[in-house]
Structures are given as C-alpha cells and as structure tokens.
Coordinates of C-alpha atoms and ligand atoms in Angstrom, one line a residue:
M61 CA 82.4 -44.5 -41.0
A62 CA 83.0 -41.1 -40.7
K63 CA 85.4 -39.6 -38.2
I64 CA 83.3 -38.4 -35.1
K65 CA 84.2 -35.1 -33.4
P66 CA 83.9 -36.1 -29.9
L67 CA 81.8 -34.2 -27.3
T68 CA 83.2 -32.8 -24.5
F69 CA 83.0 -31.3 -21.3
D70 CA 84.4 -29.1 -19.2
Y71 CA 83.5 -28.4 -15.4
S72 CA 85.9 -26.0 -14.6
G73 CA 83.2 -23.3 -14.1
S74 CA 82.0 -25.8 -10.7
L75 CA 85.5 -25.9 -9.4
I76 CA 85.0 -22.9 -7.1
P77 CA 85.8 -22.3 -3.6
V78 CA 82.5 -21.0 -2.9
N79 CA 79.1 -22.8 -3.5
G80 CA 80.8 -25.3 -5.8
V81 CA 82.7 -28.5 -5.8
S82 CA 86.5 -29.2 -5.4
Q83 CA 89.0 -31.4 -7.2
G84 CA 89.4 -33.2 -3.7
D85 CA 85.4 -33.6 -3.4
I86 CA 85.4 -35.3 -7.0
D87 CA 88.5 -37.6 -6.3
G88 CA 86.8 -38.5 -3.1
I89 CA 83.5 -40.0 -5.4
T90 CA 85.7 -41.9 -7.7
A91 CA 85.9 -45.6 -6.9
K92 CA 81.7 -45.0 -6.3
L93 CA 81.4 -43.1 -9.8
Q94 CA 83.6 -46.5 -11.5
A95 CA 81.4 -49.1 -9.3
A96 CA 78.2 -47.2 -10.5
R97 CA 79.7 -47.8 -13.9
D98 CA 80.7 -51.4 -12.8
E99 CA 76.8 -52.2 -12.3
V100 CA 75.5 -50.0 -15.2
L101 CA 78.0 -52.0 -17.6
K102 CA 78.3 -55.8 -15.9
V103 CA 76.0 -56.3 -13.3
D104 CA 72.8 -54.6 -14.9
L105 CA 73.8 -56.5 -18.3
E106 CA 74.4 -59.8 -16.8
Q107 CA 71.5 -59.7 -14.7
Y108 CA 69.1 -58.5 -17.8
A109 CA 70.4 -61.1 -19.9
S110 CA 70.1 -63.9 -17.4
G111 CA 66.8 -62.6 -16.9
E112 CA 67.3 -63.1 -12.8
I113 CA 66.5 -59.8 -11.5
P114 CA 66.6 -59.1 -7.7
A115 CA 63.3 -57.5 -6.7
E116 CA 65.0 -54.4 -5.9
K117 CA 66.1 -54.3 -9.3
Q118 CA 62.9 -54.7 -11.1
P119 CA 62.1 -53.1 -14.0
L120 CA 65.7 -53.5 -15.1
D121 CA 65.4 -51.8 -18.7
A122 CA 69.0 -52.1 -19.4
G123 CA 68.2 -53.1 -23.1
F124 CA 69.0 -49.9 -24.1
T125 CA 72.6 -49.4 -23.3
E126 CA 74.2 -51.7 -26.3
M127 CA 71.4 -51.2 -28.5
P128 CA 73.5 -49.2 -30.9
E129 CA 75.6 -51.8 -31.3
R130 CA 73.2 -54.2 -32.0
I131 CA 71.3 -52.5 -34.2
L132 CA 74.2 -51.3 -36.4
E133 CA 75.6 -55.0 -36.2
A134 CA 72.6 -56.8 -37.6
Y135 CA 72.5 -54.1 -40.2
H136 CA 76.0 -54.7 -41.6
D137 CA 75.1 -58.3 -41.7
D138 CA 72.0 -58.2 -43.4
R139 CA 71.1 -54.9 -45.0
D140 CA 68.1 -55.5 -46.3
G141 CA 66.5 -58.5 -43.8
S142 CA 67.7 -56.8 -40.5
E143 CA 65.3 -54.3 -38.0
L144 CA 67.4 -51.2 -39.5
G145 CA 67.2 -52.3 -43.1
R146 CA 63.7 -53.0 -42.6
I147 CA 63.3 -49.3 -41.5
L148 CA 65.0 -47.5 -44.3
K149 CA 62.6 -49.1 -46.9
T150 CA 59.6 -48.2 -45.0
A151 CA 61.0 -44.8 -44.9
T152 CA 61.5 -45.2 -48.5
R153 CA 58.3 -46.5 -49.2
L154 CA 56.2 -43.6 -47.3
G155 CA 58.4 -40.8 -48.8
E156 CA 57.5 -41.8 -52.5
T157 CA 53.4 -42.5 -51.7
V158 CA 52.7 -39.7 -49.3
D159 CA 53.6 -35.9 -48.2
K160 CA 52.4 -35.6 -45.1
V161 CA 53.1 -38.1 -41.6
V162 CA 51.5 -38.0 -38.5
V163 CA 53.6 -39.8 -35.4
L164 CA 51.0 -40.3 -32.8
G165 CA 52.6 -40.8 -29.5
I166 CA 53.5 -39.7 -25.9
G167 CA 56.2 -39.5 -23.5
G168 CA 59.0 -41.5 -24.5
S169 CA 57.1 -42.4 -27.5
Y170 CA 57.2 -39.1 -29.2
M171 CA 59.9 -36.5 -27.7
G172 CA 62.7 -38.7 -29.0
A173 CA 61.1 -38.1 -33.0
R174 CA 60.8 -34.5 -32.2
A175 CA 63.9 -33.9 -30.3
L176 CA 65.6 -35.7 -33.6
M177 CA 63.6 -34.2 -36.3
E178 CA 64.4 -30.1 -34.8
T179 CA 68.3 -31.0 -34.5
C180 CA 68.9 -33.2 -37.5
C181 CA 66.6 -31.7 -40.0
H182 CA 66.0 -28.1 -41.6
P183 CA 64.5 -26.0 -38.7
Y184 CA 61.3 -24.8 -41.4
F185 CA 61.4 -28.6 -42.8
N186 CA 58.2 -29.0 -43.0
E187 CA 57.6 -25.0 -44.7
L188 CA 60.5 -26.4 -47.6
P189 CA 59.1 -27.9 -50.8
R190 CA 59.2 -31.2 -51.2
E191 CA 62.2 -31.3 -53.3
S192 CA 63.9 -29.3 -50.8
R193 CA 63.0 -32.0 -48.1
G194 CA 64.9 -34.7 -50.7
G195 CA 61.2 -35.9 -51.1
R196 CA 60.6 -36.5 -47.3
P197 CA 57.3 -36.5 -46.0
R198 CA 56.2 -33.3 -43.6
I199 CA 55.9 -34.7 -40.0
Y200 CA 53.3 -33.6 -37.6
F201 CA 53.0 -34.9 -33.9
E202 CA 50.0 -35.7 -32.1
G203 CA 48.9 -38.1 -29.6
N204 CA 50.6 -36.6 -27.0
N205 CA 48.2 -34.6 -25.5
V206 CA 44.0 -34.8 -25.5
D207 CA 43.6 -31.1 -26.8
N208 CA 40.9 -30.8 -28.9
D209 CA 41.2 -28.0 -30.9
W210 CA 45.2 -28.8 -31.8
S211 CA 43.7 -32.8 -32.9
Q212 CA 40.6 -31.7 -35.1
S213 CA 42.8 -28.6 -36.6
L214 CA 45.4 -31.1 -37.7
I215 CA 42.8 -33.6 -39.0
D216 CA 41.3 -30.4 -41.3
F217 CA 44.7 -29.5 -42.2
L218 CA 45.4 -33.1 -43.5
E219 CA 42.1 -33.3 -45.1
S220 CA 42.4 -29.8 -47.3
D221 CA 45.9 -29.8 -48.1
S222 CA 45.6 -33.2 -49.6
S223 CA 42.4 -32.7 -51.3
G224 CA 42.5 -32.9 -54.8
K225 CA 46.3 -33.3 -55.3
E226 CA 47.7 -36.5 -57.4
G227 CA 50.5 -38.6 -56.2
P228 CA 52.4 -38.4 -52.5
E229 CA 50.7 -34.5 -52.1
G230 CA 47.4 -35.9 -52.1
N231 CA 48.4 -38.5 -49.3
W232 CA 49.1 -38.9 -45.8
A233 CA 50.0 -41.6 -43.3
I234 CA 50.2 -42.4 -39.6
V235 CA 53.2 -43.6 -37.6
V236 CA 51.7 -44.7 -34.2
I237 CA 54.2 -45.2 -31.1
S238 CA 53.4 -47.0 -28.0
K239 CA 54.9 -49.3 -26.6
S240 CA 52.3 -50.6 -23.7
G241 CA 49.8 -50.0 -26.6
G242 CA 47.1 -49.2 -24.2
T243 CA 48.1 -45.4 -23.3
L244 CA 45.0 -43.3 -23.2
E245 CA 46.0 -40.1 -25.2
T246 CA 47.6 -42.1 -28.6
A247 CA 44.9 -45.1 -28.7
A248 CA 41.8 -42.0 -28.6
A249 CA 44.1 -40.1 -31.5
F250 CA 44.9 -43.4 -33.3
R251 CA 40.8 -44.1 -33.3
Q252 CA 40.6 -40.5 -34.4
F253 CA 43.1 -40.2 -37.4
K254 CA 42.5 -43.5 -38.4
A255 CA 39.4 -42.6 -39.2
A256 CA 40.0 -39.4 -41.0
L257 CA 42.3 -41.7 -43.2
E258 CA 40.0 -44.3 -43.9
K259 CA 37.8 -41.8 -45.5
K260 CA 40.7 -40.8 -48.1
V261 CA 42.1 -44.4 -48.7
G262 CA 39.3 -46.6 -48.1
A263 CA 39.2 -49.6 -45.5
E264 CA 41.0 -52.2 -47.6
N265 CA 44.1 -49.7 -48.3
L266 CA 44.4 -48.4 -44.6
K267 CA 47.4 -51.3 -44.1
D268 CA 50.0 -49.3 -46.5
F269 CA 48.8 -45.9 -45.0
I270 CA 49.6 -47.1 -41.2
V271 CA 52.8 -48.2 -39.3
P272 CA 52.7 -49.0 -35.7
V273 CA 55.8 -49.4 -33.4
T274 CA 54.6 -51.5 -30.1
G275 CA 54.9 -54.3 -27.9
A276 CA 55.1 -57.9 -29.0
S277 CA 51.2 -57.9 -27.8
G278 CA 48.8 -55.4 -26.3
K279 CA 45.7 -53.4 -27.7
L280 CA 47.8 -51.5 -30.7
A281 CA 49.3 -55.0 -31.5
G282 CA 45.8 -56.2 -31.8
L283 CA 44.5 -53.6 -34.1
A284 CA 47.3 -53.9 -36.4
D285 CA 46.5 -57.5 -37.0
A286 CA 42.7 -56.8 -37.5
I287 CA 43.7 -54.0 -40.2
G288 CA 46.2 -56.6 -41.5
I289 CA 49.4 -54.2 -41.4
T290 CA 52.5 -56.5 -41.9
D291 CA 55.2 -53.6 -42.2
R292 CA 55.4 -52.8 -38.4
Y293 CA 58.2 -52.5 -35.8
L294 CA 58.7 -53.9 -32.1
V295 CA 59.4 -51.7 -29.0
P296 CA 62.2 -54.3 -27.9
D297 CA 61.5 -55.9 -24.3
G298 CA 63.8 -54.6 -21.9
V299 CA 63.9 -51.1 -23.1
G300 CA 61.7 -48.4 -21.4
G301 CA 59.9 -45.6 -23.4
R302 CA 62.2 -42.9 -22.3
F303 CA 65.3 -45.0 -22.9
S304 CA 64.1 -45.9 -26.7
I305 CA 65.0 -43.1 -28.9
L306 CA 67.4 -45.4 -30.5
S307 CA 65.1 -47.9 -31.3
A308 CA 62.4 -48.4 -33.9
V309 CA 60.5 -45.6 -31.5
G310 CA 63.1 -42.8 -32.6
L311 CA 64.7 -44.5 -35.8
L312 CA 61.3 -44.9 -37.9
P313 CA 60.3 -41.2 -37.6
A314 CA 63.7 -40.2 -38.2
A315 CA 64.4 -41.8 -41.4
I316 CA 61.2 -41.2 -42.6
M317 CA 62.2 -37.6 -42.1
G318 CA 65.9 -38.2 -44.0
I319 CA 68.0 -38.1 -41.1
D320 CA 71.3 -40.4 -41.3
V321 CA 70.2 -43.1 -38.7
V322 CA 73.5 -44.8 -39.3
A323 CA 75.5 -42.1 -38.5
L324 CA 73.3 -41.5 -35.2
L325 CA 73.8 -44.8 -34.2
E326 CA 77.6 -44.9 -34.7
A327 CA 78.1 -41.9 -32.7
A328 CA 75.8 -43.4 -29.8
A329 CA 78.0 -46.4 -30.2
A330 CA 81.3 -44.1 -30.0
M331 CA 80.0 -42.8 -26.7
N332 CA 79.8 -46.3 -25.1
T333 CA 83.1 -46.9 -25.7
H334 CA 84.1 -44.0 -24.2
F335 CA 82.0 -44.4 -21.2
R336 CA 83.7 -48.0 -21.3
T337 CA 87.1 -47.0 -21.2
A338 CA 87.9 -43.5 -20.3
A339 CA 89.1 -42.7 -16.2
V340 CA 87.1 -40.4 -14.4
G341 CA 88.3 -36.9 -15.0
Q342 CA 88.3 -37.7 -18.8
N343 CA 85.0 -39.3 -18.6
V344 CA 82.0 -37.0 -19.7
V345 CA 79.4 -39.1 -18.2
L346 CA 81.0 -39.7 -15.1
D347 CA 82.4 -36.4 -14.6
Y348 CA 78.9 -34.7 -15.5
V349 CA 77.2 -37.1 -12.6
G350 CA 79.7 -36.8 -10.4
V351 CA 79.9 -33.0 -10.7
N352 CA 75.9 -32.6 -10.6
H353 CA 75.8 -35.0 -8.0
L354 CA 77.8 -33.3 -5.5
L355 CA 76.1 -30.0 -6.3
E356 CA 73.0 -31.6 -5.0
T357 CA 74.2 -33.0 -2.4
K358 CA 77.0 -31.0 -1.1
Q359 CA 75.8 -27.6 -1.8
E360 CA 71.8 -28.3 -1.7
M361 CA 71.6 -27.8 -5.4
P362 CA 68.9 -30.1 -6.7
T363 CA 67.9 -27.7 -9.6
R364 CA 69.5 -29.0 -12.9
V365 CA 69.4 -26.1 -15.7
L366 CA 70.1 -27.6 -19.0
S367 CA 71.1 -24.3 -20.6
V368 CA 71.1 -25.2 -24.5
W369 CA 72.5 -22.3 -26.3
S370 CA 70.7 -23.2 -29.8
K371 CA 66.9 -23.4 -30.6
S372 CA 67.6 -26.4 -32.1
L373 CA 68.3 -27.9 -29.2
E374 CA 65.3 -27.2 -27.2
S375 CA 63.2 -30.5 -27.9
V376 CA 66.4 -32.2 -26.7
G377 CA 66.1 -30.3 -22.9
F378 CA 62.0 -31.8 -23.4
W379 CA 63.4 -35.2 -24.1
Y380 CA 66.1 -34.9 -21.2
D381 CA 63.7 -33.2 -18.8
Q382 CA 61.4 -36.3 -19.0
L383 CA 64.4 -38.7 -18.6
L384 CA 65.3 -37.7 -15.8
A385 CA 62.6 -36.6 -13.9
E386 CA 60.6 -40.0 -14.5
S387 CA 63.7 -41.8 -13.9
L388 CA 64.9 -40.1 -10.6
G389 CA 61.9 -38.5 -9.2
K390 CA 61.0 -41.3 -7.3
D391 CA 61.1 -42.0 -3.2
E392 CA 60.8 -38.3 -2.7
R393 CA 64.0 -37.7 -4.0
G394 CA 65.4 -37.1 -7.4
A395 CA 67.1 -33.7 -9.5
F396 CA 64.8 -31.4 -10.9
P397 CA 65.6 -30.6 -14.1
L398 CA 64.6 -27.1 -16.5
T399 CA 65.2 -26.8 -19.9
C400 CA 66.4 -23.2 -20.8
V401 CA 67.1 -21.8 -24.5
N402 CA 69.2 -19.2 -24.6
S403 CA 69.9 -16.3 -25.5
R404 CA 66.4 -16.3 -25.8
D405 CA 65.6 -17.5 -21.8
L406 CA 68.1 -14.8 -20.6
H407 CA 65.3 -12.3 -21.1
S408 CA 63.2 -14.7 -19.0
R409 CA 64.9 -16.7 -16.4
A410 CA 68.0 -14.9 -16.0
Q411 CA 67.2 -12.9 -13.2
Q412 CA 66.3 -15.3 -11.1
H413 CA 69.4 -17.7 -12.0
Q414 CA 71.8 -14.7 -11.2
E415 CA 69.8 -13.8 -8.5
G416 CA 67.3 -16.2 -7.1
A417 CA 68.1 -19.3 -4.3
R418 CA 70.8 -21.2 -4.6
D419 CA 69.7 -24.4 -5.7
K420 CA 70.8 -24.6 -9.2
V421 CA 73.3 -25.7 -11.9
M422 CA 74.0 -24.4 -15.3
N423 CA 74.6 -27.2 -17.5
N424 CA 75.4 -25.3 -20.7
V425 CA 75.2 -27.0 -24.3
I426 CA 77.2 -25.2 -26.4
V427 CA 77.2 -25.4 -30.3
D428 CA 81.3 -25.0 -31.6
A429 CA 80.5 -25.0 -35.0
W430 CA 77.4 -23.6 -36.8
R431 CA 75.8 -25.1 -40.4
H432 CA 75.9 -21.7 -41.6
E433 CA 78.5 -19.1 -42.4
G434 CA 78.5 -16.5 -39.6
L435 CA 75.3 -13.8 -40.5
A436 CA 76.7 -10.5 -40.0
I437 CA 74.8 -7.5 -38.6
G438 CA 75.8 -4.9 -41.5
Q439 CA 76.1 -1.5 -42.3
S440 CA 73.3 0.8 -42.3
E441 CA 72.6 4.3 -43.7
H442 CA 70.3 4.2 -40.6
D443 CA 72.2 4.4 -37.6
Q444 CA 69.9 5.7 -34.9
D445 CA 70.3 1.8 -33.6
Q446 CA 73.8 2.6 -33.4
L447 CA 74.9 -0.7 -34.7
N448 CA 77.6 0.0 -37.7
E449 CA 80.1 0.0 -34.7
L450 CA 79.4 -4.0 -34.6
G451 CA 78.4 -3.9 -38.1
D452 CA 81.2 -6.8 -38.8
K453 CA 80.0 -8.9 -35.9
T454 CA 77.8 -11.8 -36.4
L455 CA 75.2 -14.0 -34.6
V456 CA 77.9 -16.4 -34.0
D457 CA 79.8 -13.5 -32.5
I458 CA 77.3 -12.4 -30.5
M459 CA 76.1 -15.9 -29.4
S460 CA 79.8 -16.3 -28.2
A461 CA 79.7 -13.1 -26.2
A462 CA 76.4 -14.0 -24.6
I463 CA 77.7 -17.5 -23.3
R464 CA 80.9 -16.5 -21.9
G465 CA 79.2 -13.4 -20.5
T466 CA 76.7 -15.4 -18.9
N467 CA 79.2 -17.8 -17.6
L468 CA 81.6 -14.9 -16.4
A469 CA 78.4 -13.0 -14.1
Y470 CA 77.6 -16.8 -12.9
R471 CA 81.3 -17.4 -11.9
E472 CA 81.5 -13.6 -10.2
D473 CA 78.2 -14.4 -8.1
N474 CA 79.6 -18.1 -7.1
R475 CA 77.3 -20.0 -9.3
P476 CA 78.4 -23.3 -10.4
T477 CA 78.4 -23.6 -14.3
T478 CA 79.6 -26.8 -16.4
D479 CA 79.8 -26.4 -20.4
I480 CA 79.1 -29.4 -22.7
H481 CA 80.5 -28.8 -26.3
L482 CA 79.0 -30.3 -29.2
A483 CA 81.1 -30.0 -32.9
G484 CA 78.1 -29.0 -34.4
V485 CA 74.2 -30.0 -34.3
N486 CA 74.3 -33.0 -36.4
E487 CA 73.3 -36.6 -36.2
S488 CA 77.0 -37.1 -35.2
S489 CA 77.1 -34.8 -32.2
V490 CA 73.5 -35.5 -31.2
G491 CA 73.9 -39.4 -30.7
Q492 CA 76.5 -38.7 -28.5
L493 CA 74.5 -36.1 -26.8
L494 CA 71.6 -39.0 -26.3
Q495 CA 73.6 -41.7 -25.0
M496 CA 75.3 -40.1 -22.8
L497 CA 72.7 -38.5 -20.9
M498 CA 71.1 -42.0 -21.1
L499 CA 74.1 -43.3 -19.3
A500 CA 74.0 -40.4 -17.0
T501 CA 70.8 -41.1 -15.7
V502 CA 70.9 -44.9 -15.1
V503 CA 74.5 -44.3 -13.2
E504 CA 73.2 -41.5 -11.3
G505 CA 70.4 -44.0 -10.3
R506 CA 73.0 -46.6 -9.2
L507 CA 74.8 -44.5 -7.5
I508 CA 72.1 -43.3 -5.3
G509 CA 70.2 -46.2 -5.2
I510 CA 67.1 -45.6 -7.0
N511 CA 66.2 -47.5 -9.6
P512 CA 65.8 -45.4 -13.1
Y513 CA 63.6 -47.7 -14.8
G514 CA 60.0 -47.8 -14.5
Q515 CA 57.5 -44.8 -13.6
P516 CA 55.1 -46.3 -10.8
G517 CA 53.7 -42.9 -9.8
V518 CA 52.4 -42.4 -13.4
E519 CA 49.7 -44.8 -12.5
S520 CA 47.9 -42.8 -10.4
Y521 CA 46.6 -40.1 -12.4
K522 CA 45.7 -42.7 -15.3
K523 CA 43.6 -44.8 -12.9
Y524 CA 41.6 -41.8 -11.7
M525 CA 41.6 -40.7 -15.2
N526 CA 39.6 -43.9 -16.5
Q527 CA 37.7 -44.2 -13.3
L528 CA 36.1 -40.7 -14.2
L529 CA 35.7 -41.2 -17.5
R530 CA 33.7 -44.3 -16.7
E531 CA 31.4 -42.6 -13.9
T532 CA 30.3 -40.1 -16.2
Ligands
LIG650 O1 59.2 -43.4 -20.6 C1 58.3 -43.9 -20.3 O2 57.9 -45.2 -20.3 C2 57.0 -43.4 -20.9 O3 57.2 -41.8 -20.3 C3 56.2 -43.9 -21.8 O4 56.9 -43.2 -22.9 C4 54.4 -43.1 -22.3 O5 53.8 -43.0 -21.1 C5 54.2 -43.7 -23.3 O6 53.7 -44.8 -23.0 P1 53.5 -45.6 -24.3 O7 54.7 -45.9 -25.5 O8 53.1 -47.4 -23.8 O9 52.5 -45.4 -25.1

C-alpha cells in the first residue's frame, strides 16, 4: 500500500474572540463529541449487526462505516470472486467493448460517481483520444433529471458518434444505478436509453451492454432478470444512497473510468482508523463537527460554505451538499450547506460572504500540491496589462495568495474560517475526504439528536408528482 499523506484540519481561523469559538468551548463539548463517536462506532454498529434497532433510530443505515475495510478484505482474500474483483473485471470488459458509457442515476446514485470522475480523472477526460484515456470509455450522466432536451441530445450524440464505426468506438453501454429500483427520473431514462441501445445492438445482446446496480429486489432488479443480465451489482442493505459512494454505486463507474479504486478504499479505511483513535483536538472528524456545531449553536451560523479551491472539487461539494442537507435537514433543523468554487466565486459571492449576514462559516478545502508544475504568467513584449512585473508568478502562487488574502480579509472582519488541507487531488486524498465528511455527518446527527439516515421529506413531492402524472 502506498503511503497515505494525511488530510489535515486547521480551525485556528475560527478561534477568534468575536463571532468565533474558543478552545474552552471546544473542550466543553469534548465529552459529547466522544460520546457521539462511541454511538457511531459501537452502539450503531452493534444495533445494525443485531437487527435490534430502536424505533427512533430507524432507518439505521450504518453499513457504510466499515465498508471500505470489508470490501478490501474480501478482495485480498479472493481477487477474482470478490465484489471488487468482479467490478474490475466488468470495467475491463466494458473498456474493451465500448467507447462510451452512460451512467443513469440520481441523488446518491450518481453524485458520488461524478465527484470521483471530476477529482480523479483528467479534467478533459471525455475529450481525450481513447489511448490517452488508457482505453477507458467516455462517461456521460443522465437519469439525474427529466430535462427533455438534454436526454434527447445525449441519445442523438450516442447514435451519431457510434454510427459507422468498428470496434469499441462503434459501441456504447449503460450502467443504471438505483437502490430502490423505482425512482421515476432514472426509470424513465433507463427505458429511453435502453430502447436506443436495443436499436444498436439488438434485443438479444442487450444483456452484455447494461450493468445494473440495485437492490436485491425491486423494479430494476426485475427488469435485469427479464433482460437476462448476470453481470450486475447490489446496493448493499444498510447503506443509504448518499452514503453509498464507496460501494458498487461509486466504485463501478470509478473502475470503468480507470480510477485506482483500491487506493480510494485504502484512504477511506485510513480515515476510519484516524477517526477511531485520534483525540479531540487532533481528530479531523470530531474537530470539524465540534467547530461547525459550536458556530451554529453559539454564534447562530447555520450556513456552512464549503469553499473549494480547485475546480476539480466542485462535484465533491455538490455531493456534500446533498449529504448534509438530506441527512440533517429534518425537524426544522440542520445546517445549510453551500458549495463555492474559488477563486471563481469570489467574483460572485465574496461580497455577501464578506459583508452580508453573519450566519456563515467558511470551510475551505485547499489543495497543497497540484498535478502539474506551476504555470507562469510569463513575460510579454505587450505589457499593456502590466503583468511583466508578475511574470514569474504561477497560477499556484496566485491561488495561494487568493486563499491567504481571503482568509485574512475574513479574519479582519471577525468571520470564522477553517482549512481542510488535501495533499493533492487524487484517490488518496479524496478517499479520506469522502469518508471524513460521511463520518462527520453521522457524528453530528448523533450529537444533535437527528437521525442522519433516511429522507422522509423527499417522499412528499414524489407522491404528488406521481398523482399529477396519473391524473392528466
Ligand atoms: O440519499 C439518498 O438515499 C437519495 O438521494 C437517493 O440516492 C436518491 O433518491 C436515488 O434513489 P434510488 O437510488 O433509490 O434511485
């Protein structure tokens, strides 16, 4: 296993005398944070394993917690037959046979895969020639909306781009992901894309070009049976949609993209070890929860801005928006998550963040090392822009100055910040970050007495939408 550079969390920007928190405040809730950790790691896992779940804790989807270790262990025991071994084989098979894969899913059944693509693949992955993608298919997402024009345009593109080509370039496939198997957006898209695929490959071959990830039973499982698909994956019981990124839901698309899924899982497992063993004050999960919780309750700052300082992290931010919003936005409570991508959004939101209502904490996510050497501004004979004096500065220098300058400006105005540092944007850092944020979300739920699992409020719109569709 390659050495994992640990993710770090620095909350000194929130230890401010006015509108902030003090070390004393954090010390004051240490016992509560430890109790919340014990509940997540001991009580929840015991109740989950025994099946004896008290009514107020239902649903208890605690299966995600130790999933990275479970999947890795099974893989090390049986490289071929384990779930991860099979996922890798499916990814290789699709890579050899198709050049485009459409991932259908919504919410927790797609946001993770997209976050993994944007963080761990080349930013222009789909635009690269096949050899530069390592023979991996291009990836498209649908079934995450009911946008007529986007769906039709993707079907048109798949048909025209594959037309008249031999080999993988002439073929495309579907990965359809739905835990319940009945979500309308995904189900409608599956029917439409399946029809387009059938025209291409013929009904008898559909089974080789569709890989479902779904529950053991349900409408999608029934369709997979009817089509005769054997290469398929389960969304495990006890793992909720937004906690499923490190199950087949995220791992299968990731493996198809050529992402190092073992490194991703090892990093998540390392975060689990850290969470289990590190004391408050050095525990990135507990410290993140403690500081954000104190700012919300003591300073009335319910808005959590995840301020990501890399374009590659935008979809991780969206994934986290869903995780926090659906998990804790219950009983008229729960923090309000908002993703900002900087320096881009300094030109759209900074005014409000600097001088607007004092209801926000800025949680920065900072990348310590970029993949490429710093790109210098350079010297030019046309110095009308007066950049020659900065000619040897790189985009890395400018980004660092933007981060430090923004934090200083917030500090000057008593606006709290925290910094999550990633060693890079890669499997190792992203695996840690994802597991950290999932753990933090359930720890906070236990701390404030809100069940982080389930999303009862989402049922209401579905009921009315279905009723309206059937009436008209
Ligand atoms: O977090 C969740 O459980 C939800 O966001 C679901 O992932 C989303 O509603 C999609 O559900 P399904 O996977 O059943 O189609």
